[in-house]
Structures are given as C-alpha cells and as structure tokens.
Coordinates of C-alpha atoms in Angstrom, one line a residue:
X1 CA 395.6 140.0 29.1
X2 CA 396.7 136.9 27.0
X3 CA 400.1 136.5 24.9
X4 CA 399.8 138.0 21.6
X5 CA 403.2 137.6 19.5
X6 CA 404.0 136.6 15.8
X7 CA 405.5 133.5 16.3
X8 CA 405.3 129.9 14.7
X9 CA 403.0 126.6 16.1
X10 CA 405.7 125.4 15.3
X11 CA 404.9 121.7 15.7
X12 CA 401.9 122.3 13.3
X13 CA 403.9 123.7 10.9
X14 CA 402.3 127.0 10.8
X15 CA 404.3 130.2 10.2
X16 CA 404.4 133.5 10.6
X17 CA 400.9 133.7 12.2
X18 CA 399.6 136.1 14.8
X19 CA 398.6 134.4 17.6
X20 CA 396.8 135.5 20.8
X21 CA 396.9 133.0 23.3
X22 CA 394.3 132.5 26.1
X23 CA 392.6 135.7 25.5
X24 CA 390.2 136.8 27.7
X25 CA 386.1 137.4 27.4
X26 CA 387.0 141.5 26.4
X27 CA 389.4 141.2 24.4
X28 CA 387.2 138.3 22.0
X29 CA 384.8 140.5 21.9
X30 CA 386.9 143.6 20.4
X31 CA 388.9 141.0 18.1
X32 CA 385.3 139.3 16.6
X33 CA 383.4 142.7 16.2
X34 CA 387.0 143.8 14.4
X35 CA 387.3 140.6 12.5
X36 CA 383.7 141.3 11.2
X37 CA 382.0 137.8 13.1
X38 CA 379.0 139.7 15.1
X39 CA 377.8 142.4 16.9
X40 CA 377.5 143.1 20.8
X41 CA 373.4 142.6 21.3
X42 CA 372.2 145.8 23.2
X43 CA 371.4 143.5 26.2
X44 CA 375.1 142.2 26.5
X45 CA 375.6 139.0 24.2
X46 CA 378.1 138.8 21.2
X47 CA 375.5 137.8 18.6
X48 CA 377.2 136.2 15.4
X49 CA 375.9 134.6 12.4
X50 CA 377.3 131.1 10.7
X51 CA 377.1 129.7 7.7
X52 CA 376.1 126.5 8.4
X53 CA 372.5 126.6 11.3
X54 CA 374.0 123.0 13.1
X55 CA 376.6 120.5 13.0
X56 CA 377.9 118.5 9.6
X57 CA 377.6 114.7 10.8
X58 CA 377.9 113.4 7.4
X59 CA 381.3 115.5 6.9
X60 CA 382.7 113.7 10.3
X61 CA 386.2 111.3 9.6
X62 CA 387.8 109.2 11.7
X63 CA 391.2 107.6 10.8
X64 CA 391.2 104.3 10.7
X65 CA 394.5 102.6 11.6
X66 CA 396.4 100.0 14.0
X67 CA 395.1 101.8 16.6
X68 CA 391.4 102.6 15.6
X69 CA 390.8 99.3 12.7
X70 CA 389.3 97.0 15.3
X71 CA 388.1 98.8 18.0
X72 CA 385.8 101.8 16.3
X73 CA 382.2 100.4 15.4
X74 CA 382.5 101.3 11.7
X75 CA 379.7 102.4 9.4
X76 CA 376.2 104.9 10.4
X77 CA 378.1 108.6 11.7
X78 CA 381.9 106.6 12.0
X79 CA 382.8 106.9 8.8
X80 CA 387.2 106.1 8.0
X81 CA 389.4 108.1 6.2
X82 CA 393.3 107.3 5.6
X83 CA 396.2 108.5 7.0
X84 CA 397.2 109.7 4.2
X85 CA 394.0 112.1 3.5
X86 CA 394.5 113.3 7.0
X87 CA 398.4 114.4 6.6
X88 CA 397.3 116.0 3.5
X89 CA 394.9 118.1 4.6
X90 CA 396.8 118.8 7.3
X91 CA 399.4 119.9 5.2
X92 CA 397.0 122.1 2.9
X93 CA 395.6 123.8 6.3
X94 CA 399.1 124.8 7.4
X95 CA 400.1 126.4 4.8
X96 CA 396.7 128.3 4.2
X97 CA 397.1 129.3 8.2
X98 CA 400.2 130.7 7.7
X99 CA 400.8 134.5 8.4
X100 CA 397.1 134.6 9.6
X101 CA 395.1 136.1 12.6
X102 CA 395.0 133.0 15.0
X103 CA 393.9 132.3 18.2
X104 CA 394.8 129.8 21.1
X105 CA 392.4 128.8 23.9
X106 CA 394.3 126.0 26.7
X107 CA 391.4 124.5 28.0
X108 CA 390.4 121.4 29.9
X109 CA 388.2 118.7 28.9
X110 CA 386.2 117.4 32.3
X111 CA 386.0 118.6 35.8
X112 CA 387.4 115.5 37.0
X113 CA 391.5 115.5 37.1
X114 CA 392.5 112.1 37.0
X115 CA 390.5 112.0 34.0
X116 CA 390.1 115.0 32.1
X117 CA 392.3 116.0 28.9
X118 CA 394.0 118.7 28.1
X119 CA 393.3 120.3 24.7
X120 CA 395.1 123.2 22.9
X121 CA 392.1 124.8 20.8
X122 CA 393.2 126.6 17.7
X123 CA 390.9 128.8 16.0
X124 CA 390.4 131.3 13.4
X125 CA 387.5 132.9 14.4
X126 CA 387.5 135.0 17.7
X127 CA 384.2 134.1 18.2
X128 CA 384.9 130.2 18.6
X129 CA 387.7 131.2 20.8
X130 CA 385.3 133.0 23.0
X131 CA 382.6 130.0 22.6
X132 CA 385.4 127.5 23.8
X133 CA 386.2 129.3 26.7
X134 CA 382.8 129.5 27.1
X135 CA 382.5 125.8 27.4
X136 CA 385.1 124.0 28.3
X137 CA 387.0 123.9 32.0
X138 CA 389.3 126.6 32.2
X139 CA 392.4 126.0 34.2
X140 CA 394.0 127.8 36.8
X141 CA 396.7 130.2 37.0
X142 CA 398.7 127.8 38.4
X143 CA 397.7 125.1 36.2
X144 CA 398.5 127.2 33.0
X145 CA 402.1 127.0 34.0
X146 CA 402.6 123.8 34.1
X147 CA 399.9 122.9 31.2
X148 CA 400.5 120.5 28.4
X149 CA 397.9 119.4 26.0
X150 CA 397.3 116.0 25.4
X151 CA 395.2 116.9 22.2
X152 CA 395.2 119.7 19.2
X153 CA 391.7 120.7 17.5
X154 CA 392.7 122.6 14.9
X155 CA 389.8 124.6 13.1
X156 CA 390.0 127.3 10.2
X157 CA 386.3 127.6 8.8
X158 CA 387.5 129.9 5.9
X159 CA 389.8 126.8 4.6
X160 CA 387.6 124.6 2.2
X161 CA 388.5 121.3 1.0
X162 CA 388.4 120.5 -2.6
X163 CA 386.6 116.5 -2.7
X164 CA 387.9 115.9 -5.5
X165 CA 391.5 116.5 -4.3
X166 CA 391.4 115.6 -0.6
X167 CA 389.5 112.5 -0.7
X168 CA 386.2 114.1 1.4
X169 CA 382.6 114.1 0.9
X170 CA 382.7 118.1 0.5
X171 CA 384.5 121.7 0.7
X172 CA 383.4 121.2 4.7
X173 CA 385.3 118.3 6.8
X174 CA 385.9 117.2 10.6
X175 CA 388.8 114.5 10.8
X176 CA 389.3 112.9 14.2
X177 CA 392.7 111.3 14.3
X178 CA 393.5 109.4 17.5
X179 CA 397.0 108.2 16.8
X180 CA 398.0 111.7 16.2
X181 CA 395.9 112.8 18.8
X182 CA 394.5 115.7 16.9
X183 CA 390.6 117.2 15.2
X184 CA 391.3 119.5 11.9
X185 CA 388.0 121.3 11.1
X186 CA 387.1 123.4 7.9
X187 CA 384.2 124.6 6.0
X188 CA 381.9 125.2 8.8
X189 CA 382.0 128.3 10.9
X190 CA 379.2 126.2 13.5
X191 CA 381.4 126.6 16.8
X192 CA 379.4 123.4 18.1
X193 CA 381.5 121.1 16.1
X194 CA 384.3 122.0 18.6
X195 CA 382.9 120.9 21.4
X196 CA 381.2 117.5 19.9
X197 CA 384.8 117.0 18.4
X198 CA 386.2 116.4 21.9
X199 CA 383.2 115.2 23.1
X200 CA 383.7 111.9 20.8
X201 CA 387.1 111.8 21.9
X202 CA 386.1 111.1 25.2
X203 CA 383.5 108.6 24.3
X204 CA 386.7 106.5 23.0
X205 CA 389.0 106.7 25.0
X206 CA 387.6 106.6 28.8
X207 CA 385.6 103.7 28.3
X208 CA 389.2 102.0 28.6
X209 CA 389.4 103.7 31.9
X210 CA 385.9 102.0 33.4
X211 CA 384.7 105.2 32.2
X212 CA 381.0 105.8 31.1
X213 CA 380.7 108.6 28.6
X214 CA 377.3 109.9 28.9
X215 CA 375.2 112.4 26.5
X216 CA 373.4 113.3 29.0
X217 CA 372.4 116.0 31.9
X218 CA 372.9 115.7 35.5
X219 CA 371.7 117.4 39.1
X220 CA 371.4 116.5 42.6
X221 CA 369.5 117.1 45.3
X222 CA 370.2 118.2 48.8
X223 CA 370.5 115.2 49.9
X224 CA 373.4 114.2 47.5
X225 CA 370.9 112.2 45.5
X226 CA 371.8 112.6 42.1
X227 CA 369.8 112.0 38.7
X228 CA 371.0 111.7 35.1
X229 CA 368.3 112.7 32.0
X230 CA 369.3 111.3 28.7
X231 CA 367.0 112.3 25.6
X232 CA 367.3 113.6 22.4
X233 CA 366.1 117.3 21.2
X234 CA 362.9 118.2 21.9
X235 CA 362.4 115.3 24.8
X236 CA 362.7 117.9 27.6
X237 CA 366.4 116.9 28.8
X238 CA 367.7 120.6 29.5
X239 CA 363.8 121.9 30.9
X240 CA 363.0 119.0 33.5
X241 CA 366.4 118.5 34.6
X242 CA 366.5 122.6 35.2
X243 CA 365.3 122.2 39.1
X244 CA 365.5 125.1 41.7
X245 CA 365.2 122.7 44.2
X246 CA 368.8 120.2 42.6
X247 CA 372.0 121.8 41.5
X248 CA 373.0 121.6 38.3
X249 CA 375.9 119.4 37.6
X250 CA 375.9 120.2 34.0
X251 CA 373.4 120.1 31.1
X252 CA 375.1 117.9 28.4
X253 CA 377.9 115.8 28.5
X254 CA 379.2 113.2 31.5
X255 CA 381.4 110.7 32.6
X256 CA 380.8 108.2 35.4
X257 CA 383.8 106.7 37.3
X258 CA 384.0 104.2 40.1
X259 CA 383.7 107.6 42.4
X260 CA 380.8 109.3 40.8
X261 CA 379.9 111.6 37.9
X262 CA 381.9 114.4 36.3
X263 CA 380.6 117.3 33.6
X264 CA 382.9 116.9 30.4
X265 CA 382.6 120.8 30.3
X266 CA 382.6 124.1 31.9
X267 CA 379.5 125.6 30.1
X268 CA 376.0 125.5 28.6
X269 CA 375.2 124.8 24.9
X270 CA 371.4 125.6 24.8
X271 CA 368.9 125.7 21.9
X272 CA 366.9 129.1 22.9
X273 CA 364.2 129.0 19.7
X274 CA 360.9 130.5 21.3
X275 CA 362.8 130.4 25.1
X276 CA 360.1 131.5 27.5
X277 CA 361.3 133.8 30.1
X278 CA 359.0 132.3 33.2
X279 CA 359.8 128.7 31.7
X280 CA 363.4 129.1 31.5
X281 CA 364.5 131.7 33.7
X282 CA 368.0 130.9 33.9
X283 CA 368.9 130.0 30.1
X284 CA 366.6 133.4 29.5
X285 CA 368.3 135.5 31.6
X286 CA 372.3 134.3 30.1
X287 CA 370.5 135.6 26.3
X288 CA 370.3 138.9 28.4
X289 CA 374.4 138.5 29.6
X290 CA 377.6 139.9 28.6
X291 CA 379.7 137.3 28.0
X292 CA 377.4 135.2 26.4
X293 CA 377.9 134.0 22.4
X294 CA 374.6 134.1 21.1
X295 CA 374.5 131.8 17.8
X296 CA 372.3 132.6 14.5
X297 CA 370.0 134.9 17.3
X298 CA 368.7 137.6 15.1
X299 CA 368.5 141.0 16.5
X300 CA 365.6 143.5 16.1
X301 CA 365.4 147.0 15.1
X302 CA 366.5 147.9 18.6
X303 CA 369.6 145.2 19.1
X304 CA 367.6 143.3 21.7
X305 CA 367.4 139.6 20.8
X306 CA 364.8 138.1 19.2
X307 CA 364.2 134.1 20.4
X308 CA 361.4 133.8 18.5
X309 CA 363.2 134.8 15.2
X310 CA 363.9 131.2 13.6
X311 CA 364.4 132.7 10.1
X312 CA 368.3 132.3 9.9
X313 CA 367.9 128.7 11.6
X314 CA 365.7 127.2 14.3
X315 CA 368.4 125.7 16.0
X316 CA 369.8 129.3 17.4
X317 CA 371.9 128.7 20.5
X318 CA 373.1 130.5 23.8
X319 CA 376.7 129.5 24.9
X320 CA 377.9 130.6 28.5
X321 CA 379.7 129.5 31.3
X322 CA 378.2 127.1 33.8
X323 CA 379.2 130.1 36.3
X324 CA 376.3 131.9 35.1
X325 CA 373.7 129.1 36.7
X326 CA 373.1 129.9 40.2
X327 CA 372.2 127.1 42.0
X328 CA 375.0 125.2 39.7
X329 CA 376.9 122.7 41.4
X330 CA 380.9 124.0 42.3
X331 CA 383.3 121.9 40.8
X332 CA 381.5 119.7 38.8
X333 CA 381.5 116.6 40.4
X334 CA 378.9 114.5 42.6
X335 CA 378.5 111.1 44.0
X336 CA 377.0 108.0 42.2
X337 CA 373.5 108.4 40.9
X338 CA 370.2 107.2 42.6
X339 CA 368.2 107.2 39.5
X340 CA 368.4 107.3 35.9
X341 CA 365.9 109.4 33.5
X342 CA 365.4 107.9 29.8
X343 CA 363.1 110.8 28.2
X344 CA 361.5 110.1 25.1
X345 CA 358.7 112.3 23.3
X346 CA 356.7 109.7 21.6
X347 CA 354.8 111.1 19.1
X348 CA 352.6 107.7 18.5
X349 CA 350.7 107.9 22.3
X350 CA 351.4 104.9 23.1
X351 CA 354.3 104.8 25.8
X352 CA 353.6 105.5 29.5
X353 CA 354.6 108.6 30.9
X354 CA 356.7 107.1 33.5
X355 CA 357.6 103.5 33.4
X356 CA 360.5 101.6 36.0
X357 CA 363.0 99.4 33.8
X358 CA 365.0 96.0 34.5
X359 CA 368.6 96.0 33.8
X360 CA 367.8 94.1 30.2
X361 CA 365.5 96.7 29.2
X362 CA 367.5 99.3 30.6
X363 CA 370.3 98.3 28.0
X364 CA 367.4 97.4 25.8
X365 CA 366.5 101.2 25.3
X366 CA 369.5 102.5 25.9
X367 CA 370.6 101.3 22.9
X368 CA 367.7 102.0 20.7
X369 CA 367.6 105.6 22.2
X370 CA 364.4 106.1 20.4
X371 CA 362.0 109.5 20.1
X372 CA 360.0 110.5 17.2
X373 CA 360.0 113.4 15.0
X374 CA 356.1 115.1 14.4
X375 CA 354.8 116.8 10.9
X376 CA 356.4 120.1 10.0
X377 CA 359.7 119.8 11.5
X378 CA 361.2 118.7 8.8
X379 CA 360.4 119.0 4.6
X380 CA 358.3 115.8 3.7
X381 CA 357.5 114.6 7.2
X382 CA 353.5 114.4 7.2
X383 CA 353.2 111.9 10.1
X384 CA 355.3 110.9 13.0
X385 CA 358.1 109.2 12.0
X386 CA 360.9 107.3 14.6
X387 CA 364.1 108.4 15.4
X388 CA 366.7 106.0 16.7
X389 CA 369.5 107.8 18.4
X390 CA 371.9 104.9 19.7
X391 CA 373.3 105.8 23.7
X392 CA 370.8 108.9 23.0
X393 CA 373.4 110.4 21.1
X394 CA 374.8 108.3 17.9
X395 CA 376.7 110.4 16.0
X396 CA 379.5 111.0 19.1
X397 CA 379.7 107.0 20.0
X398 CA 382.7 105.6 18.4
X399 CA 382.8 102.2 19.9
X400 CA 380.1 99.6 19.6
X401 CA 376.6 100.5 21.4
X402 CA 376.8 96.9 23.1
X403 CA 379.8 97.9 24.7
X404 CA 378.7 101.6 26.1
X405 CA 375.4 99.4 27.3
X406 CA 377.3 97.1 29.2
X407 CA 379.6 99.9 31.0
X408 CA 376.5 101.6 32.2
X409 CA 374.8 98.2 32.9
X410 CA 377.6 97.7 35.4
X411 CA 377.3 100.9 36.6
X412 CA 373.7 100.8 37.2
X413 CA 374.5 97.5 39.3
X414 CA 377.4 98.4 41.2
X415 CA 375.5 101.8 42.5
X416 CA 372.0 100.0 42.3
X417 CA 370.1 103.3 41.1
X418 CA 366.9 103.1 39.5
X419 CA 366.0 103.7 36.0
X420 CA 363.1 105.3 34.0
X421 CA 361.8 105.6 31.2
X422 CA 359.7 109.1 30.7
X423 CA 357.4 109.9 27.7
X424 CA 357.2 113.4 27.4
X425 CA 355.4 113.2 24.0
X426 CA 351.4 112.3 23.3
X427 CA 349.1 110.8 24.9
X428 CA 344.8 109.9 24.2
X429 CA 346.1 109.4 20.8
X430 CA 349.0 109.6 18.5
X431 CA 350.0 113.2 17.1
X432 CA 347.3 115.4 15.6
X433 CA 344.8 113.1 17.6
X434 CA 345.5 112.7 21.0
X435 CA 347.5 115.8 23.5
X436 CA 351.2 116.5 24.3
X437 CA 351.6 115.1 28.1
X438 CA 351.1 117.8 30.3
X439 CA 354.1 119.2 32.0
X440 CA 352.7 119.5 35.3
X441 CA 352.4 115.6 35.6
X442 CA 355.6 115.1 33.9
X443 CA 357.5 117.1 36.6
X444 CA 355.0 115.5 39.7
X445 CA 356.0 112.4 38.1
X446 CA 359.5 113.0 37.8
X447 CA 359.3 114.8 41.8
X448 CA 357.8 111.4 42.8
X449 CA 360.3 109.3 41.5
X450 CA 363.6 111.2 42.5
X451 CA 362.3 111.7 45.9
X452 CA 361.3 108.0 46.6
X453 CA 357.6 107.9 46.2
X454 CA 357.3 105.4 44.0
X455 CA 359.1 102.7 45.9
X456 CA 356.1 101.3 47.4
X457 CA 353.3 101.9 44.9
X458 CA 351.6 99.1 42.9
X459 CA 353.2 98.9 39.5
X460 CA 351.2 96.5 36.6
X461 CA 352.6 95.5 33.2
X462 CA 351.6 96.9 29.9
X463 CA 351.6 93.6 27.1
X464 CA 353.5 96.0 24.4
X465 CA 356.3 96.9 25.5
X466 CA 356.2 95.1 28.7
X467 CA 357.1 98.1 30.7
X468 CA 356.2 98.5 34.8
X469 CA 353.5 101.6 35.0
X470 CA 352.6 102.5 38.8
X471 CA 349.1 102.3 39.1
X472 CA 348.5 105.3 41.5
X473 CA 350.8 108.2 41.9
X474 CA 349.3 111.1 44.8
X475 CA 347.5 114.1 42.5
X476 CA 348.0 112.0 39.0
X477 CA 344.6 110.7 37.6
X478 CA 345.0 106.9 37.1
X479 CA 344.1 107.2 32.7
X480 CA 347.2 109.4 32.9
X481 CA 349.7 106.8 33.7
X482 CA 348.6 103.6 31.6
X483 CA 348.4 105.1 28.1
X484 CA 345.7 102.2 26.8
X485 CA 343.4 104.1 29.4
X486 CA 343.9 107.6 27.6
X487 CA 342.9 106.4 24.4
X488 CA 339.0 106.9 23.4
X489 CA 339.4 103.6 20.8
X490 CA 341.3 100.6 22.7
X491 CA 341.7 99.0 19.5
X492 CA 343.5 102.0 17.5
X493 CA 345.6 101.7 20.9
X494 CA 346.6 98.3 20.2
X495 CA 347.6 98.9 16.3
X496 CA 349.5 101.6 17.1
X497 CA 351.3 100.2 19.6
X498 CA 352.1 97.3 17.8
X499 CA 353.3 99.1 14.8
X500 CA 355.6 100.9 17.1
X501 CA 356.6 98.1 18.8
X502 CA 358.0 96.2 15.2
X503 CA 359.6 99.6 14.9
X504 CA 361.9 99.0 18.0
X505 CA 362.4 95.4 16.7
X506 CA 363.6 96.2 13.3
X507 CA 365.7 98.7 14.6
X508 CA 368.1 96.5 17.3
X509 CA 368.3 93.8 14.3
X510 CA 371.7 96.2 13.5
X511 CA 373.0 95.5 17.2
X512 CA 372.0 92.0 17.9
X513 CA 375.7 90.4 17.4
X514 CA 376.9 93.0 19.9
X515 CA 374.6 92.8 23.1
X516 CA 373.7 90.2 25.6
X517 CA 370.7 87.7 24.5
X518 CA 368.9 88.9 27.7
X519 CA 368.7 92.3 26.1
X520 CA 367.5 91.3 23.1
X521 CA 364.8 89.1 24.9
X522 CA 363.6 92.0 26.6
X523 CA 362.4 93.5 23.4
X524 CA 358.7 94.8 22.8
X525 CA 355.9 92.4 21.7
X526 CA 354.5 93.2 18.4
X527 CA 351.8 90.7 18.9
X528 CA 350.9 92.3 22.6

C-alpha cells in the first residue's frame, strides 16, 4: 500500500497536491484506468496510448554552467540552455502542479551500490509511475527507510511550454540540470524519456568514477564468461544477446567498474513491432503478463494485443521488470567481460559478418557507431543511407566520444577481452540486390566466438576496411565470411565498399581533435 496524503513537495515548491508515494503494480493500474491513460489488455498488460510514438531528442536541454561549460561536448543532441530558462520553467511547472493528482516512485538507478543513484521520480501520469517501477531498481524495505535521493526527474506531460516565453524549441522540453541535480520534463507523455533522462546522467557523471557507461546489453555464460552487444535498432542487440544458454544481465544500459559490469536498471524496454512468439519467447510471453505497460500496442476486437498493428507507431514497446526473464542473472552484476560484440546491420554488403578488432579500431568504430538505415523506413529514403550513432548511442553521451573511447579502451586492456565487430545486415550485394545475413550463421558465428573457437583459426585481411575475417569457421561456407566472395560482380564490390569506406572517413573528421592519432590511423581505405 504506498503513502497517499495531500501534502506539499515542499522543496519543489508544489502545494496542495495529492501525492501517492511508492505505489504499488495494483494500485497504478486502478489509478491509470481511473485517470483515463489505458486499458487492462485481456491477456494482462496495461495498454496505453501517447501522444508522442518515441523520444524528443531535438527538445533535450542541458544547463550549461561552471559546472557543465567545459566539460559537456557541446553541439549535435547536447544542446545548452540557461539557468535562468531552467528556474523559470521550473517555476511555471510548480505552480501548474499545484493541487494536482501526483505520484512518487523512490527508485534506484544501477544494481551496483557503490555506484548507483538514488532518484525521486515524480510523475503525473500513473502509467509512467508504473513504467518506472517497471524499470528502474527498486529498493528494499529496509533501504526505503533510510532512502535519500540524490536526483529529482520531475515530469508533467500535460504542462506545455510556450517557446516564445520559455526560451525552448517547442510546447515539449527535457532540461537536464546537473548543478541542481534535477530532469523537468513536459509536453510528451513517451514514458521512455524518463529512463534515457537518467540514463544520460550517468553517462556524465561515472566516467569521473573510472566508470564506463555503456548503451549496450550484457549476458554470461556458465562459466562466468561474460559478453557485451552494442548496436543500434534494428542491428539485433536485444535478439542475439537473448541466449538460453547465458543469463541475462540486462538488455540496455551498463556500467563497467574496476570489479565488473552492473545493469543501470531493473527492467526491460523492448520494441515488440511484429515480435514473433518462437523467435522471442521471453519478450512475447511479458506482452501476455500482468504487470506489464504495453506502449502505443493496439488492441483488437477481443482486447488481445496486436504486435503487428504499427498503425499508431512502429516503435510500440513492452516495459517489465527484469524479474519476468527467467534465466536472468540475480542481482545484476557479473565479472569483467571476455568479449565485446559491435553489431552493425550494413545495408551496403560490404562488411564481414564477423570481423576481430585491434584496440585502434576498436575505438575507431566505437566512435563512429555506424549502421545504415534501408528504403521505406523512413519518408524520402530510396536507398541505404548511413547512420552514425557515436558510443552506439549519441543522443545520451554528454562528454566527448574521445573520452568514452578511451575509458573503454582501458578497459578492454586491463581485462584483455576480445572485440568484434558483427554485420547483421546484407550480404551478395547491397540492399535490394544482395540477401540479409542469415541468422543461423550470425548466432554460429557469434557461438563460435564467445565459446573460444576462433582463437586458433586462420584470419586474412580485407584491403577496405582493413578488418581480420577468419577464413574457416566449422559449418560456415567460406563465401559467407569474406563479403568480396558473396558478391557475383567483384568490381561493384569494390565501389561500394569504397564509397562506404569515405563514408566512415567523413564522418570521424568531427572527432579527430578529440581521439588518439592511432585511432584515426586505423581508419578505412577508400582507395582499398
């Protein structure tokens, strides 16, 4: 039962509010279908529709002062704001809050207690309260008593801003203050933006720790040998690292310390468009769960959950505790990893579907964080087009990509794991010529790898991208793994990997000042 009483937050100013604090997984329910945010799904889930289908990067603030001028990487998603336009809409939000329906979730931020945070998460919506539970680490009993949050995230989506007034780029905002210590969100009802919010705290402030933040997932193996996947959407990150055989440390978001890795959360954000039941059992089976928030999921005629309903948004979402994984790993923390996944889906056909790195390139495409988007997924793309996502997840990096590359480089070092880079895009061809990399030889590949396989293969060196490709892998035809082989026309080969490789060139220009010059002399060859 949580604490319900009409009391002030009185050190945010708000008065006269209703506040339930720490509410539990029933209770959310009753408030959001009362409040009018969703519906309970005949199969269990709270289903709930926002107004917004994903995050609001370009609407994302962060205060820049004394504390923040010199050490945030300004420019691309970190975009200042003033003091000044923070206080005030702070101010504005107050005063709108006051005498509402509120609601408090104490959570931590990161299994890990010498370095997690502890956040007070207030909401307006019932629905985000239950969603943050969801995700985040939830203390104990005994921990509530003595808890005190290091951070606020304040976040009332029915309060818009006025640009004009409040010095923002629309009615929906996300300022991150660090000197105050505090996220005030409005405009979007997209729970995400809660998570990612604290998310990008972290990836500021424990890299002063010896910390590595990492947008990434993470699972080990009986043995205690433990692999990280970093990759974009649509790479494979949350399917291939999704192993019966490996627990799941978590799917999203990790830190690395001198003693291991630790899960930022206590949950599972995933995207569940077109989620096949025998593919992806697990994730299917929490869209089928009480206790689950099911995000723009519409329902059919029957209240069952339709995943292949895209119609309000394609980036629908299932949020549920990590709890609801079985072979998940207790407590959140492992040892120091043994190898290192890079996934990429290259749409061009032109990058080996496994490929061992050296510590320059390693930071080389860590950086770069490169995948490429394919005809029809977005308005006006009619060929494959490259994405470049620094640290495989730009718009949460604060601090300078050189300096999140040379944390994990001394990581990398210290623990000596291995790292990969794995295309899990086309191959035979670029996009509507060649074939999407089959599965099946992604996960052998992958198998091979983690369980030491390739340590003694031959490996030769492709001229593009100068990447290491083993030349026989058991049950993997040898065209599969050098790309140049797949392709019918070796020259079209060459021009397109060329044209990729100038891609990857232009694209570090923007970092060069900030990285070692071995990295940048580990770039790709245009000339081959």
């Amino acid at each position: 039962m949580s604490l319900t009483a009409r009391t002030p937050l009185i050190d945010l100013g708000i008065k006269n509010a209703t506040i339930h604090v720490n509410p539990g997984v029933d209770e959310l329910y009753a408030h959001a279908i009362r409040l009018g945010e969703g519906v309970q799904a005949a199969t269990g889930p709270l289903t709930v529709r926002t107004n917004k289908g994903g995050r609001s990067p370009k609407d994302r603030f962060i205060v820049e002062d004394d504390l923040t001028r010199d050490t945030v990487w300004w420019g691309g998603f970190n975009t200042p704001t003033t003091p000044e336009v923070f206080d005030r809409l702070l101010e504005r939000m107050t005063a709108y809050a006051g005498g509402r329906e509120l609601f408090v979730q104490q959570v931590y931020a990161g299994t890990d207690p010498e370095h997690r945070i502890a956040v007070r998460m207030v909401t307006e919506m019932a629905y985000h309260s239950l969603f943050i539970r969801n995700m985040f680490v939830r203390p104990t009993a005994q921990e509530l008593g003595i808890f005190s949050e290091d951070w606020t995230v304040l976040n009332i989506p029915s309060f818009r801003a006025d640009p004009a007034r409040d010095g923002v780029r629309s009615d929906t905002f996300i300022l991150v203050n660090f000197t105050r210590r505090m996220i005030i969100a409005g405009g979007t009802q997209y729970a995400g933006e809660n998570k990612k919010g604290i998310f990008g705290v972290l990836n500021y402030l424990l890299p002063q720790s010896g910390v590595m933040p990492m947008h990434c997932s993470a699972n080990v193996g009986q043995g205690g040998d433990v692999a990280l996947f970093f990759g974009l959407s649509g790479t494979g990150k949350t399917t291939l690292s999704a192993n019966p055989e490996r627990q799941l440390i978590g799917d999203d978001e990790h830190g690395w310390t001198d003693d291991g890795v630790f899960n930022f959360e206590g949950g599972c954000y995933a995207k569940v468009i077109n989620l096949n039941a025998d593919a992806e059992p697990v994730i299917y089976r929490t869209t089928r769960t009480y206790g689950t928030v099911l995000e723009n999921v519409v329902l059919d005629a029957h209240g069952v959950p339709d995943l292949n309903d895209g119609s309000l948004t394609e980036n629908t979402r299932s949020a549920y505790p990590i709890e609801d994984v079985d072979n998940h790993l207790p407590g959140g923390r492992a040892g120091h990893p043994r190898h290192i996944v890079f996934l990429t889906a290259d749409a061009y056909g032109v990058l080996p579907p496994i490929s061992r790195l050296s510590a320059e390139q390693t930071m080389y495409q860590f950086i770069s964080g490169f995948t490429a988007k394919i005809p029809g997924t977005e308005e006006g793309v009619t060929e494959p087009s490259p994405t470049f996502s620094t640290c495989f997840g730009a718009p949460f990096m604060p601090r300078h990509p050189g300096e999140y590359a040379r944390l994990l480089a001394q990581k990398v070092q210290a623990s000596g794991a291995q790292v990969w880079l794995v295309n899990t895009g086309w191959t035979g061809g670029m996009y509507g010529q060649g074939h999407r990399m089959s599965i099946k030889h992604t996960r052998a590949l992958l198998d091979a790898a983690l369980n030491g396989r390739l340590d003694d293969v031959p490996f030769e060196t492709e001229p593009f991208f100068n990447l290491e490709i083993p030349t026989e892998v058991p049950g993997i035809p040898a065209e599969v793994l050098n790309p140049q082989r797949a392709w019918a026309d070796p020259d079209a080969y060459a021009t397109t990997a060329r044209k990729l490789a100038r891609m990857f060139r232009e694209n570090f220009r923007r970092f060069e000042e900030g990285v070692d010059p071995a990295v940048t002399e580990s770039m790709p060859d245009s000339d081959g």
